[in-house]
Amino acid sequence: MNESILLLVAANVLVLALLMLVLVFSRLHWVLRLLLVLMVSGSYWVAYQGWDRAQGWPSTNAVPEKFLLHGAVIEEPDQEKGVTGTIFIWLTDLSTYKPAEQPRAFVMPYTKQLHAAAQEALRQMRNGQLQLGTVLPDMAAKQIDGGFAGEVPTLIEFSNLPKQALPEK
C-alpha cells in the first residue's frame, strides 16, 4: 500500500475519533455539533478529491503545452461494445522549461489524428529517439473531428528531442 494513502486513512480515522469524542462528551449546542459534523464531512470530500492524484489515476486536465513523452496506450473505439475510445499518455511537463519532479498520466478522448501521431511517436521511441510533444493552438484542434460529445479534442505534435549541444572545452 502506498504510504501517502496509509497516512491519509490514518488522518481521517484520527479526525473521526476526535469528532466522536467532542460529540459524546461535550455540552455544545446541537447547532454547533451539526456544524462540526458538516465541516468534517466537507473535509472528507476534499480529501477524497485528492485520492486520484495520490493513487496515480490519469488526469483529465489539459495536457501541458510542452512535454517529454514516456509512453502511450491507445484504446480504439468499438461500436459493438459501446466504447468511445481513449488514449492514455505518460509524460513529463516541460512547459516551465524545467523538468517536473515526476511523470504524470493523462487520459484524452480518441481521435484518428492523435492515434496516428502517438503511434508514430511510440515507433520513434522504440528506435531510441526521445519524443517531445507540443500541443498545437486551439484553432487547429477545433478543425479536427472526433472526441467526446461537446468536447474539443486536443491536437498534439510529436518531434524528436534535439540533441543537447555541449559547450566547447
Coordinates of C-alpha atoms in Angstrom, one line a residue:
M1 CA 0.0 0.0 0.0
N2 CA 1.2 3.5 -0.8
E3 CA 2.5 5.4 2.2
S4 CA 0.5 8.5 1.3
I5 CA -2.7 6.6 1.2
L6 CA -2.0 5.0 4.5
L7 CA -1.3 8.4 6.1
L8 CA -4.4 9.8 4.6
V9 CA -6.5 7.0 6.1
A10 CA -4.8 7.4 9.5
A11 CA -5.5 11.1 9.5
N12 CA -9.2 10.6 8.6
V13 CA -9.6 8.0 11.4
L14 CA -8.0 10.4 13.9
V15 CA -10.3 13.2 12.8
L16 CA -13.3 10.9 13.1
A17 CA -12.2 9.8 16.6
L18 CA -11.8 13.4 17.8
L19 CA -15.2 14.2 16.4
M20 CA -16.8 11.3 18.2
L21 CA -15.2 12.5 21.5
V22 CA -16.4 16.0 21.0
L23 CA -20.0 14.9 20.1
V24 CA -20.3 12.4 23.0
F25 CA -18.5 14.3 25.9
S26 CA -19.1 18.0 25.2
R27 CA -22.0 20.1 26.1
L28 CA -22.1 22.1 22.9
H29 CA -25.4 23.3 21.5
W30 CA -26.8 21.0 18.9
V31 CA -26.4 23.6 16.1
L32 CA -22.6 23.7 16.8
R33 CA -22.5 19.9 16.8
L34 CA -24.3 19.9 13.5
L35 CA -21.8 22.4 12.0
L36 CA -18.9 20.4 13.3
V37 CA -20.2 17.2 11.6
L38 CA -20.8 19.2 8.3
M39 CA -17.3 20.6 8.4
V40 CA -15.7 17.2 9.0
S41 CA -17.8 15.7 6.2
G42 CA -16.7 18.5 3.9
S43 CA -13.0 17.8 4.8
Y44 CA -13.6 14.1 3.8
W45 CA -15.0 15.2 0.5
V46 CA -11.9 17.4 -0.2
A47 CA -9.6 14.6 0.8
Y48 CA -11.4 12.2 -1.5
Q49 CA -10.9 14.6 -4.4
G50 CA -7.1 14.3 -3.8
W51 CA -7.1 10.5 -3.8
D52 CA -6.9 10.2 -7.6
R53 CA -3.6 12.1 -7.6
A54 CA -2.3 10.0 -4.7
Q55 CA -3.2 6.7 -6.4
G56 CA -1.8 7.7 -9.8
W57 CA -5.0 7.8 -11.7
P58 CA -4.7 9.6 -15.1
S59 CA -5.6 13.2 -15.1
T60 CA -8.4 14.6 -17.3
N61 CA -6.9 18.1 -17.1
A62 CA -5.4 19.8 -20.1
V63 CA -2.1 18.3 -21.3
P64 CA 0.9 20.7 -20.7
E65 CA 1.9 22.8 -23.8
K66 CA 5.3 21.1 -24.0
F67 CA 6.3 17.7 -22.6
L68 CA 8.6 14.7 -22.8
L69 CA 6.7 11.6 -23.8
H70 CA 7.4 8.4 -21.8
G71 CA 4.7 6.2 -23.3
A72 CA 1.1 5.9 -24.6
V73 CA -1.7 3.3 -24.6
I74 CA -4.3 3.6 -27.3
E75 CA -7.8 2.1 -26.8
E76 CA -9.6 2.2 -30.1
P77 CA -13.4 2.8 -30.2
D78 CA -15.6 -0.2 -30.5
Q79 CA -19.2 0.3 -31.8
E80 CA -20.3 -3.1 -30.8
K81 CA -19.2 -2.7 -27.1
G82 CA -20.2 1.0 -27.0
V83 CA -16.6 2.0 -26.2
T84 CA -15.8 5.6 -27.3
G85 CA -12.0 5.0 -27.2
T86 CA -9.4 6.8 -25.1
I87 CA -5.7 7.5 -25.4
F88 CA -3.5 7.4 -22.2
I89 CA -0.3 9.4 -22.3
W90 CA 2.5 9.3 -19.7
L91 CA 4.6 12.5 -19.8
T92 CA 6.9 14.9 -18.0
D93 CA 5.9 18.5 -18.1
L94 CA 8.4 20.8 -19.8
S95 CA 6.2 23.9 -20.2
T96 CA 8.2 25.7 -17.5
Y97 CA 11.4 24.8 -19.2
K98 CA 12.4 22.8 -16.2
P99 CA 11.5 19.1 -15.9
A100 CA 8.8 18.2 -13.5
E101 CA 9.7 16.0 -10.5
Q102 CA 7.7 13.0 -11.7
P103 CA 5.9 11.9 -14.8
R104 CA 2.1 12.2 -14.9
A105 CA -0.5 10.2 -16.7
F106 CA -3.2 11.9 -18.8
V107 CA -6.3 10.5 -20.5
M108 CA -7.6 12.0 -23.7
P109 CA -10.5 11.3 -26.0
Y110 CA -9.7 9.2 -29.0
T111 CA -9.2 10.8 -32.4
K112 CA -7.7 9.3 -35.5
Q113 CA -5.2 12.1 -35.8
L114 CA -4.0 11.7 -32.2
H115 CA -3.9 7.9 -32.6
A116 CA -1.6 8.3 -35.7
A117 CA 0.7 10.8 -34.0
A118 CA 1.0 8.7 -30.8
Q119 CA 1.7 5.5 -32.9
E120 CA 4.5 7.3 -34.8
A121 CA 5.9 8.7 -31.6
L122 CA 6.0 5.2 -30.0
R123 CA 7.7 3.8 -33.1
Q124 CA 10.4 6.6 -32.9
M125 CA 10.8 5.8 -29.2
R126 CA 11.4 2.1 -29.9
N127 CA 14.2 3.3 -32.3
G128 CA 15.8 5.2 -29.5
Q129 CA 14.6 8.7 -30.3
L130 CA 13.2 10.6 -27.3
Q131 CA 9.9 12.3 -28.2
L132 CA 9.0 15.9 -27.5
G133 CA 5.3 16.7 -27.5
T134 CA 3.8 20.1 -28.3
V135 CA 0.1 21.0 -28.0
L136 CA -0.9 22.9 -31.2
P137 CA -3.0 26.1 -31.0
D138 CA -6.8 25.8 -30.4
M139 CA -7.7 26.8 -34.0
A140 CA -6.0 23.7 -35.3
A141 CA -7.7 21.5 -32.7
K142 CA -11.1 22.8 -33.4
Q143 CA -10.9 21.7 -37.0
I144 CA -10.5 18.1 -36.0
D145 CA -13.5 15.7 -35.9
G146 CA -13.9 13.2 -33.0
G147 CA -13.6 13.2 -29.3
F148 CA -16.3 13.0 -26.6
A149 CA -19.6 14.8 -27.2
G150 CA -19.3 18.5 -26.5
E151 CA -15.5 18.3 -26.0
V152 CA -12.9 19.9 -28.2
P153 CA -10.1 17.3 -29.0
T154 CA -6.5 18.2 -28.4
L155 CA -4.1 18.1 -31.3
I156 CA -0.6 17.1 -30.3
E157 CA 2.5 17.2 -32.5
F158 CA 5.5 14.9 -31.6
S159 CA 9.0 15.5 -32.7
N160 CA 12.5 14.1 -31.9
L161 CA 14.1 15.7 -28.9
P162 CA 17.0 17.7 -30.2
K163 CA 20.5 16.5 -29.2
Q164 CA 22.0 18.6 -26.4
A165 CA 24.7 20.9 -27.6
L166 CA 27.7 20.5 -25.3
P167 CA 29.9 23.5 -24.6
E168 CA 33.4 23.6 -26.1
K169 CA 36.3 22.9 -23.8

